[in-house]
Short mmCIF file of C-alpha atoms in Angstrom, two decimals:
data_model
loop_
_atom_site.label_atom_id
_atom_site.label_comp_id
_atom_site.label_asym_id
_atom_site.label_seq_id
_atom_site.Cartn_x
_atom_site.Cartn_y
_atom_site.Cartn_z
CA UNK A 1 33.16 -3.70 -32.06
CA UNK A 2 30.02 -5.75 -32.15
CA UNK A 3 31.11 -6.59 -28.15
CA UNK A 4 32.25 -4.98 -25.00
CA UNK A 5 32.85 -5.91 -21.37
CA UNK A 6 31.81 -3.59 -18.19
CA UNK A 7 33.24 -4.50 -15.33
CA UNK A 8 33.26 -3.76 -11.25
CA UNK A 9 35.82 -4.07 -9.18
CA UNK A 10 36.09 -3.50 -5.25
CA UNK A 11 40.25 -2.96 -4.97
CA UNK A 12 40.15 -2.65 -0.94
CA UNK A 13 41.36 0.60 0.06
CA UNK A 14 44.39 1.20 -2.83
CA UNK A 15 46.69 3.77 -1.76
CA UNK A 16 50.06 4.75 -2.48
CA UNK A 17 52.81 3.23 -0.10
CA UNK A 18 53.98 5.11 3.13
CA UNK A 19 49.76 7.04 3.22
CA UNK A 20 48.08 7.02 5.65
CA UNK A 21 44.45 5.79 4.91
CA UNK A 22 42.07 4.96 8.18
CA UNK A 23 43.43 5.57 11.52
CA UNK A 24 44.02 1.98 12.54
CA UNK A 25 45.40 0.83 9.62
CA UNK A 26 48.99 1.05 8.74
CA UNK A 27 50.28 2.12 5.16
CA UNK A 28 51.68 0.09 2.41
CA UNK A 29 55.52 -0.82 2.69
CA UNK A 30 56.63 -0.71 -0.73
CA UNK A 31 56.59 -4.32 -0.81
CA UNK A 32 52.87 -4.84 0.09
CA UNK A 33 52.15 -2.27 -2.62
CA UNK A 34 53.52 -3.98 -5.18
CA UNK A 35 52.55 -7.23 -3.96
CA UNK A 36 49.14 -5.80 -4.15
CA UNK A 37 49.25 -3.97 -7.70
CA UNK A 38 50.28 -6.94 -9.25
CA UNK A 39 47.20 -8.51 -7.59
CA UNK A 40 45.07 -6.08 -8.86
CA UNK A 41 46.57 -6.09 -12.90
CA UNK A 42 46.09 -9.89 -13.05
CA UNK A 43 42.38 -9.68 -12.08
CA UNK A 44 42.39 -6.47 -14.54
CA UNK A 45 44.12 -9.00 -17.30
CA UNK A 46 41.70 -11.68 -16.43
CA UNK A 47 38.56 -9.38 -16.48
CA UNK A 48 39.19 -7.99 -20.03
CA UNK A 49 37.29 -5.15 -20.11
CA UNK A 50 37.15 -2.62 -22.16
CA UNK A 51 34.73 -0.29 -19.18
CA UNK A 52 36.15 -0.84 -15.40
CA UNK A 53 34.62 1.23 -12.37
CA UNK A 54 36.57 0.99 -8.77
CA UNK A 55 35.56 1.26 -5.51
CA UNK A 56 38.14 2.31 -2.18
CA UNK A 57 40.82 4.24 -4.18
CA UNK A 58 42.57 6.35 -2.12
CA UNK A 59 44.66 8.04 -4.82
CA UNK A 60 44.57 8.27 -8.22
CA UNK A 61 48.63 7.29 -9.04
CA UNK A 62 48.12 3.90 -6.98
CA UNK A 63 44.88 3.04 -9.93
CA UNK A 64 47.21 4.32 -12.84
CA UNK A 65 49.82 2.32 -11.55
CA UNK A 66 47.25 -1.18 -11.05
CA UNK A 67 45.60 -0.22 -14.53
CA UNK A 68 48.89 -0.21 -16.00
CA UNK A 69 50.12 -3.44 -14.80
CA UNK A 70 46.91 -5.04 -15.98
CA UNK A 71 47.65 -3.54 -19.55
CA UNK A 72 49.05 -6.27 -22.54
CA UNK A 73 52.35 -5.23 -23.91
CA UNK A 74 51.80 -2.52 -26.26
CA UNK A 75 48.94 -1.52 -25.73
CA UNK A 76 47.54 1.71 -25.69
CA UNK A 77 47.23 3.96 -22.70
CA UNK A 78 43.92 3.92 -20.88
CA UNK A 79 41.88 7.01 -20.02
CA UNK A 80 41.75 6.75 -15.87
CA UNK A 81 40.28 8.75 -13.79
CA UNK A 82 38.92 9.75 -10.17
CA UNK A 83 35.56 10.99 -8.93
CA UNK A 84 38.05 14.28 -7.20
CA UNK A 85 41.28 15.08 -6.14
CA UNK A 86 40.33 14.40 -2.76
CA UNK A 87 43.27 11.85 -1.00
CA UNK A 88 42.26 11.86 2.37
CA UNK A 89 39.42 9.53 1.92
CA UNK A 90 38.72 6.53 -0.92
CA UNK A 91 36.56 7.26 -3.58
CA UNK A 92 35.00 5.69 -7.07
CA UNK A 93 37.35 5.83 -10.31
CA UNK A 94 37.28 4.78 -13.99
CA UNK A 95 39.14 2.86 -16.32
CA UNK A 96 38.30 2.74 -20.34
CA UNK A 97 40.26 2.51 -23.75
CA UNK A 98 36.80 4.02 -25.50
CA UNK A 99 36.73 8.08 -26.03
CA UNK A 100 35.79 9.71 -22.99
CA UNK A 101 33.34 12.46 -24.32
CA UNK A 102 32.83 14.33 -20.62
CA UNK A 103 33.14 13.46 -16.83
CA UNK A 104 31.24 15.06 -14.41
CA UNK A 105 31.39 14.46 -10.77
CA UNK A 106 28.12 13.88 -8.71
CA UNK A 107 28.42 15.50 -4.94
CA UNK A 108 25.62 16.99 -3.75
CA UNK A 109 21.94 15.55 -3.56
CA UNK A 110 19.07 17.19 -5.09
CA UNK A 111 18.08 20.23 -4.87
CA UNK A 112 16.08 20.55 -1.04
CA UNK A 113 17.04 17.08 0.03
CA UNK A 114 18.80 16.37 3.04
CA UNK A 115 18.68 13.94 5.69
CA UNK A 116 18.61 14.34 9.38
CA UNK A 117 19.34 11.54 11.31
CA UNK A 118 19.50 11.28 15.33
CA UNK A 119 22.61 11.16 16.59
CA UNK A 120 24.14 12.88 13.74
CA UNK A 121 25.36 16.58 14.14
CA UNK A 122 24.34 18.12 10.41
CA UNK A 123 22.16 16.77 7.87
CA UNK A 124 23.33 14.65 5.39
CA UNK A 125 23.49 16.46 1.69
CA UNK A 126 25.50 14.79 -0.34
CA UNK A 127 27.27 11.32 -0.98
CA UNK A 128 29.89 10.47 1.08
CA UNK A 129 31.67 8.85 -1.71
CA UNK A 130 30.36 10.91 -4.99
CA UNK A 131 29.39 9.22 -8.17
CA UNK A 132 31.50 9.47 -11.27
CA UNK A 133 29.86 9.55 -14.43
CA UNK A 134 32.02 9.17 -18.00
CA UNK A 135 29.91 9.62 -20.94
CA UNK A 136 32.21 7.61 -23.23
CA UNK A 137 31.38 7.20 -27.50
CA UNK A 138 31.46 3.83 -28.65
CA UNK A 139 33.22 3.18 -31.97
CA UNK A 140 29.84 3.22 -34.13
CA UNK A 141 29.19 6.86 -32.58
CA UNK A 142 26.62 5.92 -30.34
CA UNK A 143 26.70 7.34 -26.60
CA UNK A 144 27.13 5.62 -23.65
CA UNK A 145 26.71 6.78 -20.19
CA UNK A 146 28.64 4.65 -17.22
CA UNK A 147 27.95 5.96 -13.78
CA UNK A 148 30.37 4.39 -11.08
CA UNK A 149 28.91 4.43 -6.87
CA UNK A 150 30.07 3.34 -3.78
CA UNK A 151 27.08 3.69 -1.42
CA UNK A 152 27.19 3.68 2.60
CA UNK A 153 28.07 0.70 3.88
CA UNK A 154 26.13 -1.57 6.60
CA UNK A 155 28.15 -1.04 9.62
CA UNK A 156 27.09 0.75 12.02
CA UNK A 157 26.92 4.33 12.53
CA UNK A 158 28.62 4.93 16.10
CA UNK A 159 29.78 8.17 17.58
CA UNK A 160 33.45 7.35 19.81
CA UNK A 161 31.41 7.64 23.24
CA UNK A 162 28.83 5.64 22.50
CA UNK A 163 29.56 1.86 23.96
CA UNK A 164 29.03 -1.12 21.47
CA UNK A 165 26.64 -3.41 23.11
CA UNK A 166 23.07 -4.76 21.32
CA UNK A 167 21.17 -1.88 21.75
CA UNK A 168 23.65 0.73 19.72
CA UNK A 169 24.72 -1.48 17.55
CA UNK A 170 21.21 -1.75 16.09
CA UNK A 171 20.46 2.14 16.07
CA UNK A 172 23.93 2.37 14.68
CA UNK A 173 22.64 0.24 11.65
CA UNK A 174 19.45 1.53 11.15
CA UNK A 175 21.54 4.64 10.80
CA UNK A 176 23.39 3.26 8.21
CA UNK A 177 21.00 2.08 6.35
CA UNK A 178 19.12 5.27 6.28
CA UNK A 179 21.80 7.20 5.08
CA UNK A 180 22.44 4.40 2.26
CA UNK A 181 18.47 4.74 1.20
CA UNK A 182 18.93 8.59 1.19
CA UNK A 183 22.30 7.99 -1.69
CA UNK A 184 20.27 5.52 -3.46
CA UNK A 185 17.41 8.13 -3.64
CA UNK A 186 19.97 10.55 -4.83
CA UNK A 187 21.72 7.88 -7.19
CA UNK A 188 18.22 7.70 -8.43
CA UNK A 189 17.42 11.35 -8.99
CA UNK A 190 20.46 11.40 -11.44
CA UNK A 191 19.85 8.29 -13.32
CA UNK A 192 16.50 9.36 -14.26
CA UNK A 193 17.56 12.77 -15.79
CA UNK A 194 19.84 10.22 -18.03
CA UNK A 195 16.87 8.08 -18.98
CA UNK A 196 13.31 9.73 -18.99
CA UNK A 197 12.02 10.38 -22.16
CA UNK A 198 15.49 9.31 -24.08
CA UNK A 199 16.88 6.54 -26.01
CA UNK A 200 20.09 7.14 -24.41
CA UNK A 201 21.58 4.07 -22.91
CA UNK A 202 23.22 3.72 -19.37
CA UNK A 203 25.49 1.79 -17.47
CA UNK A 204 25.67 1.80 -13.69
CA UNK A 205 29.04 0.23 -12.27
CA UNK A 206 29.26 -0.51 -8.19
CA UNK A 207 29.31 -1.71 -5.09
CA UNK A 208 25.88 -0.89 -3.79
CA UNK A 209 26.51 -2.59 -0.41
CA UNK A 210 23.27 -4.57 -0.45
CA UNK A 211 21.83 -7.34 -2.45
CA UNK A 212 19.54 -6.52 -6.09
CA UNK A 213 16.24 -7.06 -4.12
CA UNK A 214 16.63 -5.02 -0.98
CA UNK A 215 14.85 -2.07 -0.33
CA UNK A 216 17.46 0.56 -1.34
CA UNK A 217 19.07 -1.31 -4.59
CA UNK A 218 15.51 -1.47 -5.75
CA UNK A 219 15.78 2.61 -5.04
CA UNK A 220 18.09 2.99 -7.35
CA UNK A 221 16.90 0.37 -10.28
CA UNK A 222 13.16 0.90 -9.92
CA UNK A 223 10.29 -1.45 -9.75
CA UNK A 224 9.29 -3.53 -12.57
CA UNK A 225 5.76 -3.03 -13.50
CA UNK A 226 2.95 -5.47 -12.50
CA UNK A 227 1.39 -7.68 -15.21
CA UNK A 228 -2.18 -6.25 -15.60
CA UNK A 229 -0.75 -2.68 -16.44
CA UNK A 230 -1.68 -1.27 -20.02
CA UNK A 231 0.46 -1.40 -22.14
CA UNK A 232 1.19 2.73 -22.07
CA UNK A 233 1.74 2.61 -18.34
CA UNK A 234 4.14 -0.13 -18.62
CA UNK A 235 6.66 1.81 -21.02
CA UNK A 236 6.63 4.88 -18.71
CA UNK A 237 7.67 2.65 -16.15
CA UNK A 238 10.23 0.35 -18.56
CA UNK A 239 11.83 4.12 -19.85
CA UNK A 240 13.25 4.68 -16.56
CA UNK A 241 13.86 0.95 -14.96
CA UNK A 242 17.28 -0.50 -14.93
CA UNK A 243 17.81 -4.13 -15.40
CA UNK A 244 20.34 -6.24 -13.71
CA UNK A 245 22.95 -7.52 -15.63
CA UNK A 246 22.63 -10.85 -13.49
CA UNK A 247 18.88 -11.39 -13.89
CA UNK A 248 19.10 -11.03 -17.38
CA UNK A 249 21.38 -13.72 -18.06
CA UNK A 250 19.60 -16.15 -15.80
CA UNK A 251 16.99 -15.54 -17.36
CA UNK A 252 18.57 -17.28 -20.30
CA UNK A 253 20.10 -20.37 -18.50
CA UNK A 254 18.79 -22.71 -16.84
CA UNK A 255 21.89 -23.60 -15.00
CA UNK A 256 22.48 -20.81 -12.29
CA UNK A 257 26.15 -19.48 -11.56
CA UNK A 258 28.10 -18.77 -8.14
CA UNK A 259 27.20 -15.04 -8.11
CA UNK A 260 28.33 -13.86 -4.95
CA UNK A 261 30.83 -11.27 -4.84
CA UNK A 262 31.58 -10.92 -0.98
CA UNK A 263 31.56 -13.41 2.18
CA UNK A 264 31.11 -11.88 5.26
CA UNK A 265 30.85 -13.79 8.85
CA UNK A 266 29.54 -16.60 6.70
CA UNK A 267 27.25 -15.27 4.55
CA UNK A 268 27.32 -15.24 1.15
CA UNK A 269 26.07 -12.26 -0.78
CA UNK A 270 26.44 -10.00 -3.68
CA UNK A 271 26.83 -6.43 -3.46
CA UNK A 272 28.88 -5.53 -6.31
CA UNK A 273 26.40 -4.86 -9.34
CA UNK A 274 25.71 -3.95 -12.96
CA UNK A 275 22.98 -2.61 -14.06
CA UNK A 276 21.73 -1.50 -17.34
CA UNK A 277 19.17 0.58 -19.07
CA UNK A 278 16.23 -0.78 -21.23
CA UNK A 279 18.76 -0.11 -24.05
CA UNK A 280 20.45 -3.37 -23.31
CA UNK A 281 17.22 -5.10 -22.46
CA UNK A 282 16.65 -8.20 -24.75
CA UNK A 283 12.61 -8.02 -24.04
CA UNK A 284 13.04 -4.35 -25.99
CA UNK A 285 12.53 -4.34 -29.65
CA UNK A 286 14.33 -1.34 -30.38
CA UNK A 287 17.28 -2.48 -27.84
CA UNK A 288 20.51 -1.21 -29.05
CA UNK A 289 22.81 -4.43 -27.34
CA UNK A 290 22.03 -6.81 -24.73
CA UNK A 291 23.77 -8.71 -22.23
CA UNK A 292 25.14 -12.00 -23.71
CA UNK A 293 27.15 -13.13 -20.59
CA UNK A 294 27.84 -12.39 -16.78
CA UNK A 295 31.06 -13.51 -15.05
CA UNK A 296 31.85 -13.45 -11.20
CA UNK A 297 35.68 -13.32 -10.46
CA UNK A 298 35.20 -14.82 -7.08
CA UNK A 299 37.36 -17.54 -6.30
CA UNK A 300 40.03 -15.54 -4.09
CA UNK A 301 37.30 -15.19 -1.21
CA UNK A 302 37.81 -17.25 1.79
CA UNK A 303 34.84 -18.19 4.25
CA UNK A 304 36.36 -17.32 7.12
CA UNK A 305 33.66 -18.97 9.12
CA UNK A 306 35.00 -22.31 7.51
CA UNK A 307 38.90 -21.06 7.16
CA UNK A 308 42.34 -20.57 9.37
CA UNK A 309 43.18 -18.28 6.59
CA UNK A 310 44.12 -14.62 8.04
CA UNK A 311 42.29 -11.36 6.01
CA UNK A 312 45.01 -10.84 3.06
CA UNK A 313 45.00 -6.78 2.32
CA UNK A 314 46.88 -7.14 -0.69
CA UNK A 315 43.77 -9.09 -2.50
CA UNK A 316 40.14 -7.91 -2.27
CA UNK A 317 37.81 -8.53 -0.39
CA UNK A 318 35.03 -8.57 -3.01
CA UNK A 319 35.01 -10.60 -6.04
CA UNK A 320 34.87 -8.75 -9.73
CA UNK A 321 31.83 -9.13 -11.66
CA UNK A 322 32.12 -8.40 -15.66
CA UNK A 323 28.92 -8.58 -17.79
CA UNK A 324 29.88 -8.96 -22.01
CA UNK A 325 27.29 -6.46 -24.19
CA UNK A 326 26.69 -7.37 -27.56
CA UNK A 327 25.48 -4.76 -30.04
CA UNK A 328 23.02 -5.37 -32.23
CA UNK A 329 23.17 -5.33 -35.77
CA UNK A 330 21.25 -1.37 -37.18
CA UNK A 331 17.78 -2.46 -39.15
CA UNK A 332 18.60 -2.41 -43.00
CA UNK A 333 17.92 0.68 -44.70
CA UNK A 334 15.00 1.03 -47.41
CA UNK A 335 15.97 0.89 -50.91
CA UNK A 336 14.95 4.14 -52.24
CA UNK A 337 12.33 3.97 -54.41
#
């Protein structure tokens, strides 16, 4: 297995027919559902990935059933799992044909952090969608941890009494945003127990609900260090940084893909990520793999600024992203002498 694909993939609020999910929205007829896991098993076929994290899955039969459909005849059953039990609300899930060595489920944030935000009865102590992380082994033996997030999203933060007009709206953003800077804070507390001081490589997986250079993504990925460091600063710094997937292949290519993975009122954006530890960084000597290719599954969105088109629930509304890792070969061994 000198190759393997990670993918992410946004499914749009999956849930089994006849459930109810938000308020306002109806359920599934058994039609629509599976209308929409057929959707969801071609992009799985046309993704081809051996690591998949999901976003808005409201129960875990609905992914076993899309997983399944995106499965070749024959082949053997995938390991697929959910961040909890929890079906009142969507959550992150998993789905991998490597071993799956432990799962644990990430809820609460650090130790004496919380978040108190005006307007909002009780402070805020834990992710509102919690991370899933599946240490999985590779077939060499090595490793690999693959954490899966959904953080808050941009819209606004509203209680029911409060009207909608300019001025709310923005303090109902600014809410949302802090609460997403306070997950990606957490998000990063738990990454860096994963990478400080190890050689242990990690994969995040998920829609981070903000582009690779705002403020809170660069929370959670860390800040590359400036030129003029030493050299002994720098690693510190490089030992806990996580490298888009994205950047790394442009680097490479001249020619720059469509990498957008969500339209929204016209604009054009990407907020479905993968990262990866220095592991995977080409720049490292003693990388382990590195990311050979990056592909955007995108061509199902619809500007609806531009289109007639009505919003289609069966499809998503984000596009899949799937980044290939290559291994790299182990150094030779010494002769003994």
């Amino acid at each position: 297995m000198s190759r393997f694909k990670v993918g992410t993939f946004n499914v749009l609020n999956l849930a089994l027919p006849g459930q109810v999910t938000y308020p306002n929205d109806r359920p599934f007829s058994k039609e629509e559902y599976a209308n929409k896991i057929a959707w969801i098993g071609g992009q799985l076929r046309r993704m081809d990935a051996e690591i998949v994290g999901f976003q808005e899955v409201w129960h875990l039969d609905a992914l076993k059933d899309a997983v399944q459909a995106g499965a070749p005849p024959g082949a053997a059953p995938l390991h697929v799992m959910v961040a909890t039990q929890e079906q009142n609300k969507p959550q992150v899930g998993l789905a991998t044909s490597l071993e799956v060595v432990r799962t644990i489920t990430h809820q609460a944030f650090p130790d004496g952090f919380a978040l108190t935000v005006s307007g909002i009865p009780d402070p805020i102590q834990s992710f509102s969608r919690p991370v899933l992380q599946a240490d999985l082994r590779l077939p060499e033996g090595q490793e690999l941890s693959v954490l899966v997030a959904h953080l808050k999203s941009k819209r606004p933060m509203l209680d029911e009494e409060t009207e909608s007009d300019a001025k709310n709206l923005a303090l109902g953003s600014a809410r949302a945003l802090m609460v997403r800077a306070a997950e990606a804070y957490a998000l990063r507390c738990i990454l860096l127990k994963l990478m400080e001081g190890t050689k242990h490589p990690v994969v995040l997986l998920g829609d981070l609900n903000d582009s690779a250079l705002s403020v809170t993504t660069v929370i959670v990925s860390g800040t590359p260090p400036v030129h003029h460091l030493p050299p002994q600063e720098k690693q510190a710094i490089w030992d806990v940084l996580l490298y888009n997937a994205f950047d790394i292949q442009a680097r490479q290519n001249t020619r720059r893909d469509v990498s957008y993975s969500h339209i929204y009122n016209g604009y054009y954006d990407t907020l479905d990520q993968i990262y990866v530890s220095q592991e995977f960084s080409r720049l490292n000597p003693k990388r382990m793999g590195e990311v050979e290719y990056v592909h955007y599954f995108n061509d199902h969105l619809v500007d609806r600024t531009l289109s007639r088109e009505r919003p289609d629930r069966i499809q998503s509304d984000h596009g899949q992203v799937v980044a290939t890792l290559r291994l790299t070969e182990p150094p030779p061994r010494r002769a003994s002498p």
